[in-house]
XYZ file of N, CA and C in Angstrom:
549
model
N 22.691 16.697 -5.742
C 21.721 15.866 -5.371
C 22.037 14.328 -5.113
N 21.664 13.940 -3.936
C 21.714 12.613 -3.307
C 20.736 12.075 -3.413
N 20.685 10.787 -3.945
C 19.523 10.062 -3.665
C 19.802 8.846 -2.709
N 19.013 8.713 -1.790
C 19.070 7.824 -0.628
C 17.808 6.776 -0.860
N 18.228 5.590 -1.312
C 17.117 4.610 -1.510
C 17.056 3.682 -0.221
N 16.206 3.929 0.660
C 16.296 3.213 1.882
C 15.187 1.991 1.918
N 15.546 0.756 2.346
C 14.621 -0.217 2.382
C 13.503 0.225 3.396
N 12.205 -0.388 2.976
C 11.149 -0.233 3.784
C 11.071 -1.230 4.882
N 11.877 -2.372 4.882
C 11.781 -3.385 5.802
C 11.971 -2.958 7.164
N 11.247 -3.562 8.188
C 11.484 -3.131 9.697
C 12.999 -3.277 10.109
N 13.910 -4.299 9.519
C 15.154 -4.635 9.942
C 15.918 -3.383 9.700
N 15.728 -2.314 8.870
C 16.285 -1.219 8.349
C 16.054 0.036 9.127
N 15.187 -0.026 10.065
C 14.754 1.035 10.811
C 15.563 2.431 11.303
N 16.864 1.574 11.851
C 17.809 2.486 12.348
C 18.627 3.287 11.009
N 18.885 2.570 10.005
C 19.480 3.104 8.824
C 18.591 4.170 8.303
N 17.259 3.974 8.356
C 16.381 4.913 7.686
C 16.290 6.139 8.645
N 16.327 6.178 9.883
C 16.242 7.013 10.723
C 17.514 8.064 10.354
N 18.585 7.410 10.365
C 20.069 8.153 9.941
C 19.847 9.018 8.700
N 19.180 8.355 7.827
C 19.164 8.864 6.348
C 18.135 10.185 6.422
N 17.083 10.064 7.495
C 15.992 11.358 7.546
C 16.601 12.243 7.979
N 17.758 12.298 8.729
C 18.265 13.529 9.364
C 18.935 14.389 8.450
N 19.561 13.898 7.088
C 19.912 14.732 6.152
C 19.281 14.901 5.065
N 18.037 14.563 4.891
C 17.157 14.717 3.524
C 16.649 16.058 3.606
N 16.623 16.542 2.436
C 15.735 17.658 2.032
C 14.286 17.441 1.742
N 14.010 16.213 1.099
C 12.694 15.917 0.967
C 12.686 14.419 0.760
N 11.508 13.725 0.554
C 11.489 12.399 0.400
C 10.236 12.084 -0.607
N 10.296 10.786 -1.191
C 9.211 10.155 -2.077
C 8.857 9.022 -1.597
N 7.490 9.099 -1.034
C 6.929 7.735 -0.738
C 6.262 7.091 -1.868
N 6.341 5.818 -2.094
C 5.965 4.980 -3.210
C 5.047 4.034 -2.747
N 3.807 4.028 -3.148
C 2.913 3.179 -2.696
C 2.311 2.263 -3.938
N 1.948 1.055 -3.633
C 1.504 0.092 -4.612
C -0.166 0.571 -4.733
N -0.723 0.562 -5.968
C -2.076 0.873 -6.163
C -2.946 -0.234 -5.577
N -2.417 -1.497 -5.582
C -3.082 -2.655 -5.128
C -2.844 -2.921 -3.576
N -1.745 -2.728 -3.189
C -1.449 -3.134 -1.655
C -1.841 -1.960 -0.675
N -1.703 -0.537 -1.217
C -1.992 0.563 -0.482
C -0.929 0.881 0.514
N -1.326 1.578 1.595
C -0.327 2.117 2.719
C 0.034 0.729 3.540
N 1.145 0.436 3.621
C 1.658 -0.962 4.642
C 2.130 -0.445 5.785
N 2.235 -1.244 7.074
C 2.558 -0.831 8.221
C 4.013 0.033 8.347
N 4.806 -0.609 7.660
C 6.224 0.013 7.486
C 6.098 1.503 6.885
N 5.164 1.658 6.033
C 5.184 2.861 5.301
C 4.705 3.977 6.396
N 3.804 3.468 7.379
C 3.159 4.147 8.338
C 4.285 4.570 9.458
N 5.263 3.629 9.693
C 6.358 3.877 10.618
C 7.339 4.954 9.981
N 7.614 4.862 8.850
C 8.695 5.708 8.003
C 8.051 7.107 7.927
N 6.609 7.052 7.878
C 5.836 8.493 7.745
C 6.170 9.137 9.174
N 6.012 8.529 10.155
C 6.140 9.137 11.540
C 7.539 9.605 11.654
N 8.476 8.896 11.265
C 9.958 9.151 11.402
C 10.045 10.559 10.416
N 9.592 10.512 9.283
C 9.918 11.584 8.541
C 8.937 12.942 9.138
N 8.059 12.636 9.807
C 7.452 13.674 10.673
C 8.421 14.319 11.715
N 8.981 13.331 12.402
C 9.919 13.805 13.483
C 10.905 14.648 12.940
N 11.347 14.296 11.780
C 12.573 14.991 11.172
C 12.181 16.242 10.380
N 10.827 16.418 10.290
C 10.129 17.507 9.402
C 10.627 17.351 7.851
N 10.679 16.360 7.238
C 10.996 16.106 5.809
C 9.778 16.247 4.894
N 9.931 17.231 4.147
C 8.847 17.343 3.205
C 8.639 16.021 2.365
N 7.583 15.651 1.893
C 7.445 14.632 0.898
C 6.300 14.734 0.089
N 6.535 13.749 -1.082
C 5.626 13.632 -2.319
C 5.276 11.928 -2.196
N 4.166 11.900 -2.597
C 3.843 10.546 -2.859
C 3.623 10.105 -4.462
N 3.908 9.045 -4.691
C 3.649 8.337 -5.983
C 3.193 6.961 -5.960
N 2.038 6.793 -6.578
C 1.213 5.666 -6.578
C 1.387 4.972 -7.749
N 2.119 3.741 -7.644
C 2.427 3.028 -8.861
C 1.590 1.766 -9.186
N 1.879 0.987 -10.196
C 1.249 -0.186 -10.603
C -0.342 -0.079 -10.836
N -0.829 0.896 -11.484
C -2.028 1.189 -11.669
C -2.705 0.153 -12.760
N -1.816 -0.474 -13.546
C -2.102 -1.460 -14.313
C -2.236 -3.052 -13.751
N -2.257 -2.717 -12.352
C -2.316 -4.101 -11.529
C -3.833 -4.476 -11.636
N -4.252 -5.702 -11.584
C -5.627 -6.048 -11.438
C -6.388 -5.544 -10.227
N -5.793 -5.420 -9.044
C -6.405 -4.750 -7.903
C -6.293 -3.512 -7.579
N -5.590 -2.677 -8.601
C -5.310 -1.286 -8.329
C -6.706 -0.431 -8.113
N -6.509 0.458 -7.160
C -7.509 1.205 -6.679
C -6.834 2.669 -6.244
N -6.702 3.528 -6.930
C -6.049 4.819 -6.722
C -6.872 5.670 -5.540
N -8.086 5.868 -5.552
C -8.861 6.413 -4.495
C -8.687 5.771 -3.268
N -8.872 4.436 -3.022
C -8.516 3.738 -2.009
C -7.312 4.217 -1.252
N -6.336 4.114 -2.129
C -4.806 4.414 -1.766
C -4.830 5.917 -0.974
N -5.511 6.748 -1.838
C -5.498 8.044 -1.327
C -6.223 8.340 -0.110
N -7.222 7.710 0.116
C -8.087 7.661 1.409
C -7.158 7.127 2.565
N -6.544 5.992 2.253
C -5.673 5.473 3.334
C -4.561 6.332 3.642
N -3.969 7.010 2.603
C -2.836 7.977 2.946
C -3.396 9.146 3.879
N -4.616 9.352 3.627
C -5.165 10.669 4.427
C -5.508 10.172 5.750
N -5.899 8.843 5.925
C -6.397 8.335 7.424
C -5.268 7.916 7.936
N -4.481 7.365 7.442
C -3.278 6.399 8.385
C -1.925 7.333 8.530
N -1.940 8.343 7.583
C -0.605 9.136 7.663
C -0.852 10.412 8.097
N -2.048 11.024 8.509
C -2.365 12.176 8.962
C -1.741 13.304 8.019
N -2.071 13.359 6.909
C -1.767 14.268 6.035
C -2.833 14.790 4.976
N -2.632 15.793 4.272
C -3.708 16.205 3.368
C -3.135 16.061 2.098
N -3.511 14.924 1.346
C -2.890 14.252 -0.031
C -3.577 15.220 -0.881
N -2.818 15.853 -1.856
C -3.369 16.670 -2.904
C -3.031 15.833 -4.257
N -4.104 15.451 -4.815
C -3.829 14.810 -6.175
C -3.329 15.871 -7.376
N -2.209 15.431 -7.905
C -1.784 16.325 -8.912
C -1.929 15.435 -10.143
N -2.087 14.198 -10.303
C -2.388 13.544 -11.381
C -3.378 12.506 -11.047
N -4.153 11.954 -11.955
C -5.306 11.125 -11.697
C -5.215 9.876 -12.836
N -5.482 8.817 -12.430
C -5.462 7.818 -13.530
C -6.793 7.516 -13.981
N -6.740 7.396 -15.196
C -8.057 6.811 -16.034
C -8.026 5.470 -16.203
N -8.814 4.769 -15.276
C -9.055 3.303 -15.361
C -7.976 2.605 -14.700
N -8.001 1.283 -14.361
C -7.247 0.660 -13.491
C -7.048 -0.781 -14.003
N -6.164 -1.541 -13.846
C -6.021 -2.888 -14.273
C -5.901 -3.071 -15.627
N -6.744 -3.809 -16.330
C -6.729 -3.942 -17.660
C -7.504 -2.889 -18.466
N -8.207 -2.186 -17.673
C -8.793 -0.817 -18.059
C -7.846 0.399 -18.193
N -6.701 0.423 -17.601
C -5.905 1.607 -17.317
C -5.680 2.218 -18.766
N -6.090 3.629 -18.637
C -5.944 4.156 -20.158
C -4.751 5.210 -20.069
N -4.463 5.751 -19.081
C -3.491 6.801 -18.950
C -3.724 7.584 -17.660
N -3.043 8.815 -17.635
C -2.940 9.634 -16.416
C -3.254 11.211 -16.809
N -4.213 11.563 -16.162
C -4.494 13.011 -16.416
C -3.721 13.984 -15.478
N -3.029 14.947 -16.162
C -2.113 15.696 -15.348
C -2.966 16.993 -15.140
N -3.209 17.191 -13.800
C -4.251 18.299 -13.406
C -3.740 19.694 -13.657
N -2.454 19.679 -13.917
C -1.868 21.182 -14.100
C -2.073 21.447 -15.450
N -1.708 20.621 -16.469
C -1.756 20.775 -18.119
C -3.179 20.659 -18.473
N -3.938 19.690 -17.650
C -5.337 19.460 -17.987
C -5.238 18.541 -19.286
N -4.495 17.560 -19.147
C -4.263 16.594 -20.475
C -4.076 15.179 -20.120
N -4.678 14.351 -20.836
C -4.714 12.895 -20.600
C -3.224 12.438 -21.155
N -2.502 11.912 -20.611
C -1.125 11.278 -20.797
C -1.359 9.884 -21.328
N -1.078 9.433 -22.444
C -1.508 8.065 -22.771
C -0.061 7.318 -23.147
N -0.044 5.957 -23.103
C 1.046 5.476 -23.577
C 0.734 4.157 -24.289
N 1.386 4.094 -25.448
C 1.318 3.113 -26.331
C 2.466 2.465 -26.515
N 2.742 1.147 -26.149
C 3.870 0.230 -26.461
C 3.800 -0.459 -27.631
N 4.793 -0.546 -28.580
C 4.619 -1.371 -29.580
C 6.257 -1.859 -29.687
N 6.411 -2.757 -30.862
C 7.671 -3.427 -31.046
C 8.814 -2.562 -30.886
N 8.780 -1.265 -31.544
C 9.877 -0.522 -31.924
C 10.272 0.382 -30.497
N 9.302 0.972 -29.951
C 9.282 2.025 -28.937
C 8.147 2.300 -27.902
N 8.370 3.050 -27.180
C 7.071 3.469 -26.218
C 6.632 4.847 -26.657
N 5.428 4.907 -27.087
C 4.936 6.400 -27.589
C 4.046 6.933 -26.506
N 4.466 8.023 -25.966
C 3.761 8.863 -25.127
C 2.957 10.179 -25.894
N 1.742 10.199 -25.417
C 1.104 11.389 -26.199
C 0.203 12.006 -25.012
N 0.034 13.365 -25.105
C -0.816 14.352 -24.404
C -2.006 14.398 -25.380
N -3.235 13.925 -24.845
C -4.313 14.312 -25.506
C -5.430 14.651 -24.842
N -6.473 15.254 -25.489
C -7.657 15.987 -24.771
C -8.228 14.946 -23.804
N -8.665 15.464 -22.496
C -9.426 14.630 -21.665
C -10.813 14.208 -22.082
N -11.238 13.066 -22.280
C -12.632 12.578 -22.690
C -13.783 13.229 -21.861
N -14.721 13.718 -22.430
C -15.657 14.526 -21.878
C -16.337 13.916 -20.833
N -16.497 12.284 -20.787
C -17.010 11.544 -19.784
C -16.407 11.650 -18.415
N -14.918 11.811 -18.493
C -14.441 12.060 -17.261
C -14.254 13.667 -16.690
N -14.437 14.488 -17.410
C -14.303 15.958 -17.254
C -14.787 16.484 -15.984
N -15.917 16.107 -15.630
C -16.705 16.698 -14.496
C -15.919 16.194 -13.019
N -15.611 15.059 -12.960
C -14.746 14.542 -11.782
C -13.471 15.157 -11.745
N -12.948 15.399 -12.861
C -11.343 15.908 -13.007
C -11.487 17.312 -12.657
N -12.484 17.848 -13.073
C -12.504 19.429 -12.649
C -12.747 19.559 -11.151
N -13.247 18.642 -10.547
C -13.435 18.725 -8.939
C -12.092 18.722 -8.389
N -11.291 17.629 -8.969
C -9.980 17.418 -8.321
C -9.089 18.631 -8.657
N -9.034 19.096 -9.778
C -8.347 20.269 -10.153
C -8.750 21.388 -9.234
N -10.009 21.627 -9.121
C -10.346 22.794 -8.091
C -9.783 22.644 -6.953
N -9.632 21.361 -6.197
C -9.248 21.170 -4.741
C -7.610 21.571 -4.805
N -6.969 20.941 -6.091
C -5.590 21.174 -6.164
C -5.345 22.639 -6.306
N -5.999 23.495 -6.934
C -5.604 24.893 -7.082
C -5.921 25.768 -5.816
N -7.003 25.348 -5.042
C -7.437 25.864 -4.042
C -6.248 25.692 -2.936
N -5.736 24.533 -2.974
C -4.541 24.162 -2.111
C -3.496 25.047 -2.359
N -3.138 25.228 -3.724
C -2.038 25.964 -3.997
C -2.179 27.551 -3.640
N -3.378 28.048 -3.839
C -3.821 29.358 -3.421
C -3.616 29.658 -2.066
N -3.728 28.735 -1.003
C -3.556 28.783 0.154
C -1.966 29.022 0.723
N -1.236 28.778 -0.296
C 0.417 28.994 -0.082
C 0.602 30.154 0.375
N 0.070 31.491 0.029
C 0.352 32.825 0.219
C -0.572 33.896 -0.263
N -0.488 34.876 0.322
C -1.723 35.829 0.181
C -1.794 36.288 -1.347
N -0.885 36.445 -1.990
C -0.964 36.866 -3.367
C -1.793 35.846 -4.167
N -1.359 34.726 -4.050
C -2.132 33.570 -4.702
C -3.611 33.533 -4.223
N -3.812 33.748 -3.129
C -5.196 33.727 -2.507
C -6.071 34.902 -3.105
N -5.317 35.927 -3.151
C -6.022 37.149 -3.666
C -6.652 36.806 -5.218
N -5.675 36.321 -5.908
C -6.107 36.252 -7.123
C -7.056 34.962 -7.380
N -7.029 33.973 -6.544
C -8.051 32.947 -6.556
C -9.350 33.379 -6.020
N -9.337 34.324 -5.139
C -10.498 34.923 -4.438
C -11.259 35.711 -5.467
N -10.547 36.400 -6.213
C -10.937 37.344 -7.387
C -11.464 36.786 -8.561
N -11.619 35.321 -8.333
C -11.996 34.669 -9.730
C -11.023 34.595 -10.897
N -9.795 34.931 -10.560
C -8.830 34.815 -11.852
C -8.014 33.542 -11.641
N -8.038 32.885 -12.854
C -7.321 31.495 -12.761
C -5.844 31.723 -12.364
N -5.267 30.702 -11.542
C -4.038 30.709 -11.321
C -3.068 30.200 -12.523
N -2.016 30.652 -12.830
C -1.299 30.231 -13.947
C -0.573 28.751 -13.479
N -0.105 28.253 -14.394
C 0.749 26.804 -14.131
C 1.669 26.939 -13.178
N 2.498 28.077 -13.251
C 3.695 28.383 -12.759
C 3.107 28.880 -11.095
N 2.060 29.552 -11.023
C 1.563 29.782 -9.760
C 1.218 28.705 -8.883
N 0.306 27.832 -9.551
C -0.037 26.348 -9.053
C 1.223 25.656 -8.502
N 2.240 25.525 -9.336
C 3.526 24.728 -8.951
C 4.118 25.537 -7.735
N 4.108 26.782 -7.878
C 4.839 27.458 -6.720
C 4.093 27.544 -5.436
N 2.822 27.505 -5.385
C 1.852 27.318 -4.260
C 1.985 25.812 -3.654
N 1.770 24.772 -4.633
C 2.082 23.439 -4.217
C 3.276 23.203 -3.375
N 4.484 23.887 -4.155
C 5.786 23.753 -3.597
C 6.132 24.327 -2.186
N 5.541 25.578 -2.043
C 5.644 26.233 -0.726
C 4.973 25.405 0.395
N 3.747 24.756 0.009
C 2.962 24.127 1.076
C 3.512 22.740 1.504
N 4.239 22.281 0.426
C 4.782 20.781 0.298
C 6.202 20.995 1.406
N 6.853 22.071 1.135
C 8.027 22.358 1.876
C 7.751 22.575 3.423
N 6.381 23.229 3.570
C 6.263 23.634 4.932
C 5.292 22.325 5.623
N 5.220 21.334 4.885
C 4.510 20.041 5.379
C 3.180 20.267 5.911
N 2.629 21.034 4.779
C 1.175 21.265 4.972
C 0.384 20.142 4.106
N 0.799 19.698 3.013
C 0.144 18.981 2.234
C 1.144 17.919 1.754
N 0.583 16.933 0.942
C 1.347 15.874 0.227
C 1.037 15.798 -1.034
N 1.608 16.262 -2.150
C 1.240 16.114 -3.488
C 1.246 14.741 -3.840
N 0.333 14.127 -4.527
C 0.527 12.646 -5.079
C 0.250 12.586 -6.577
N 1.244 11.824 -6.959
C 1.438 11.556 -8.467
C 1.063 9.941 -8.647
N 0.961 9.616 -9.915
C 0.698 8.078 -10.300
C 1.291 7.768 -11.587
């Protein structure tokens, strides 16, 4: 595995273009407060030209201006892709509580104390469950569309396993049909 960290600044456009020719995949990192920036749009178009599969990561959810859904909408509109949420934040800014993993259907919480960082998987609070179920259904349907076997399972009303969901998302990501989003 070679990690190529290319600057997003416009002065490095040629270096980025050269890097894209050899990549098997890319990770686009977006600020939850700043959203999709103009140079991200340029890099996205370059990645499209080279058919580079990519995933997105929305960070800084604890920032006071963070808005996950706004950034997801910007990615969809400005980068002409179908973003598929794989994780969803609960809260933002001072009210940021953690991240829901839509495959495991668990809330991942982080508690920092003087000695260490404590990460826990807990049940999703009931008040968030309805909205989360909608996003999970969208993710599962996106995975099912990857191949006939998964679609048959899905259409027969049988749940896809975690492994099947991951397989479907992976296949569609590699085919540049979707962009999985994490936070």
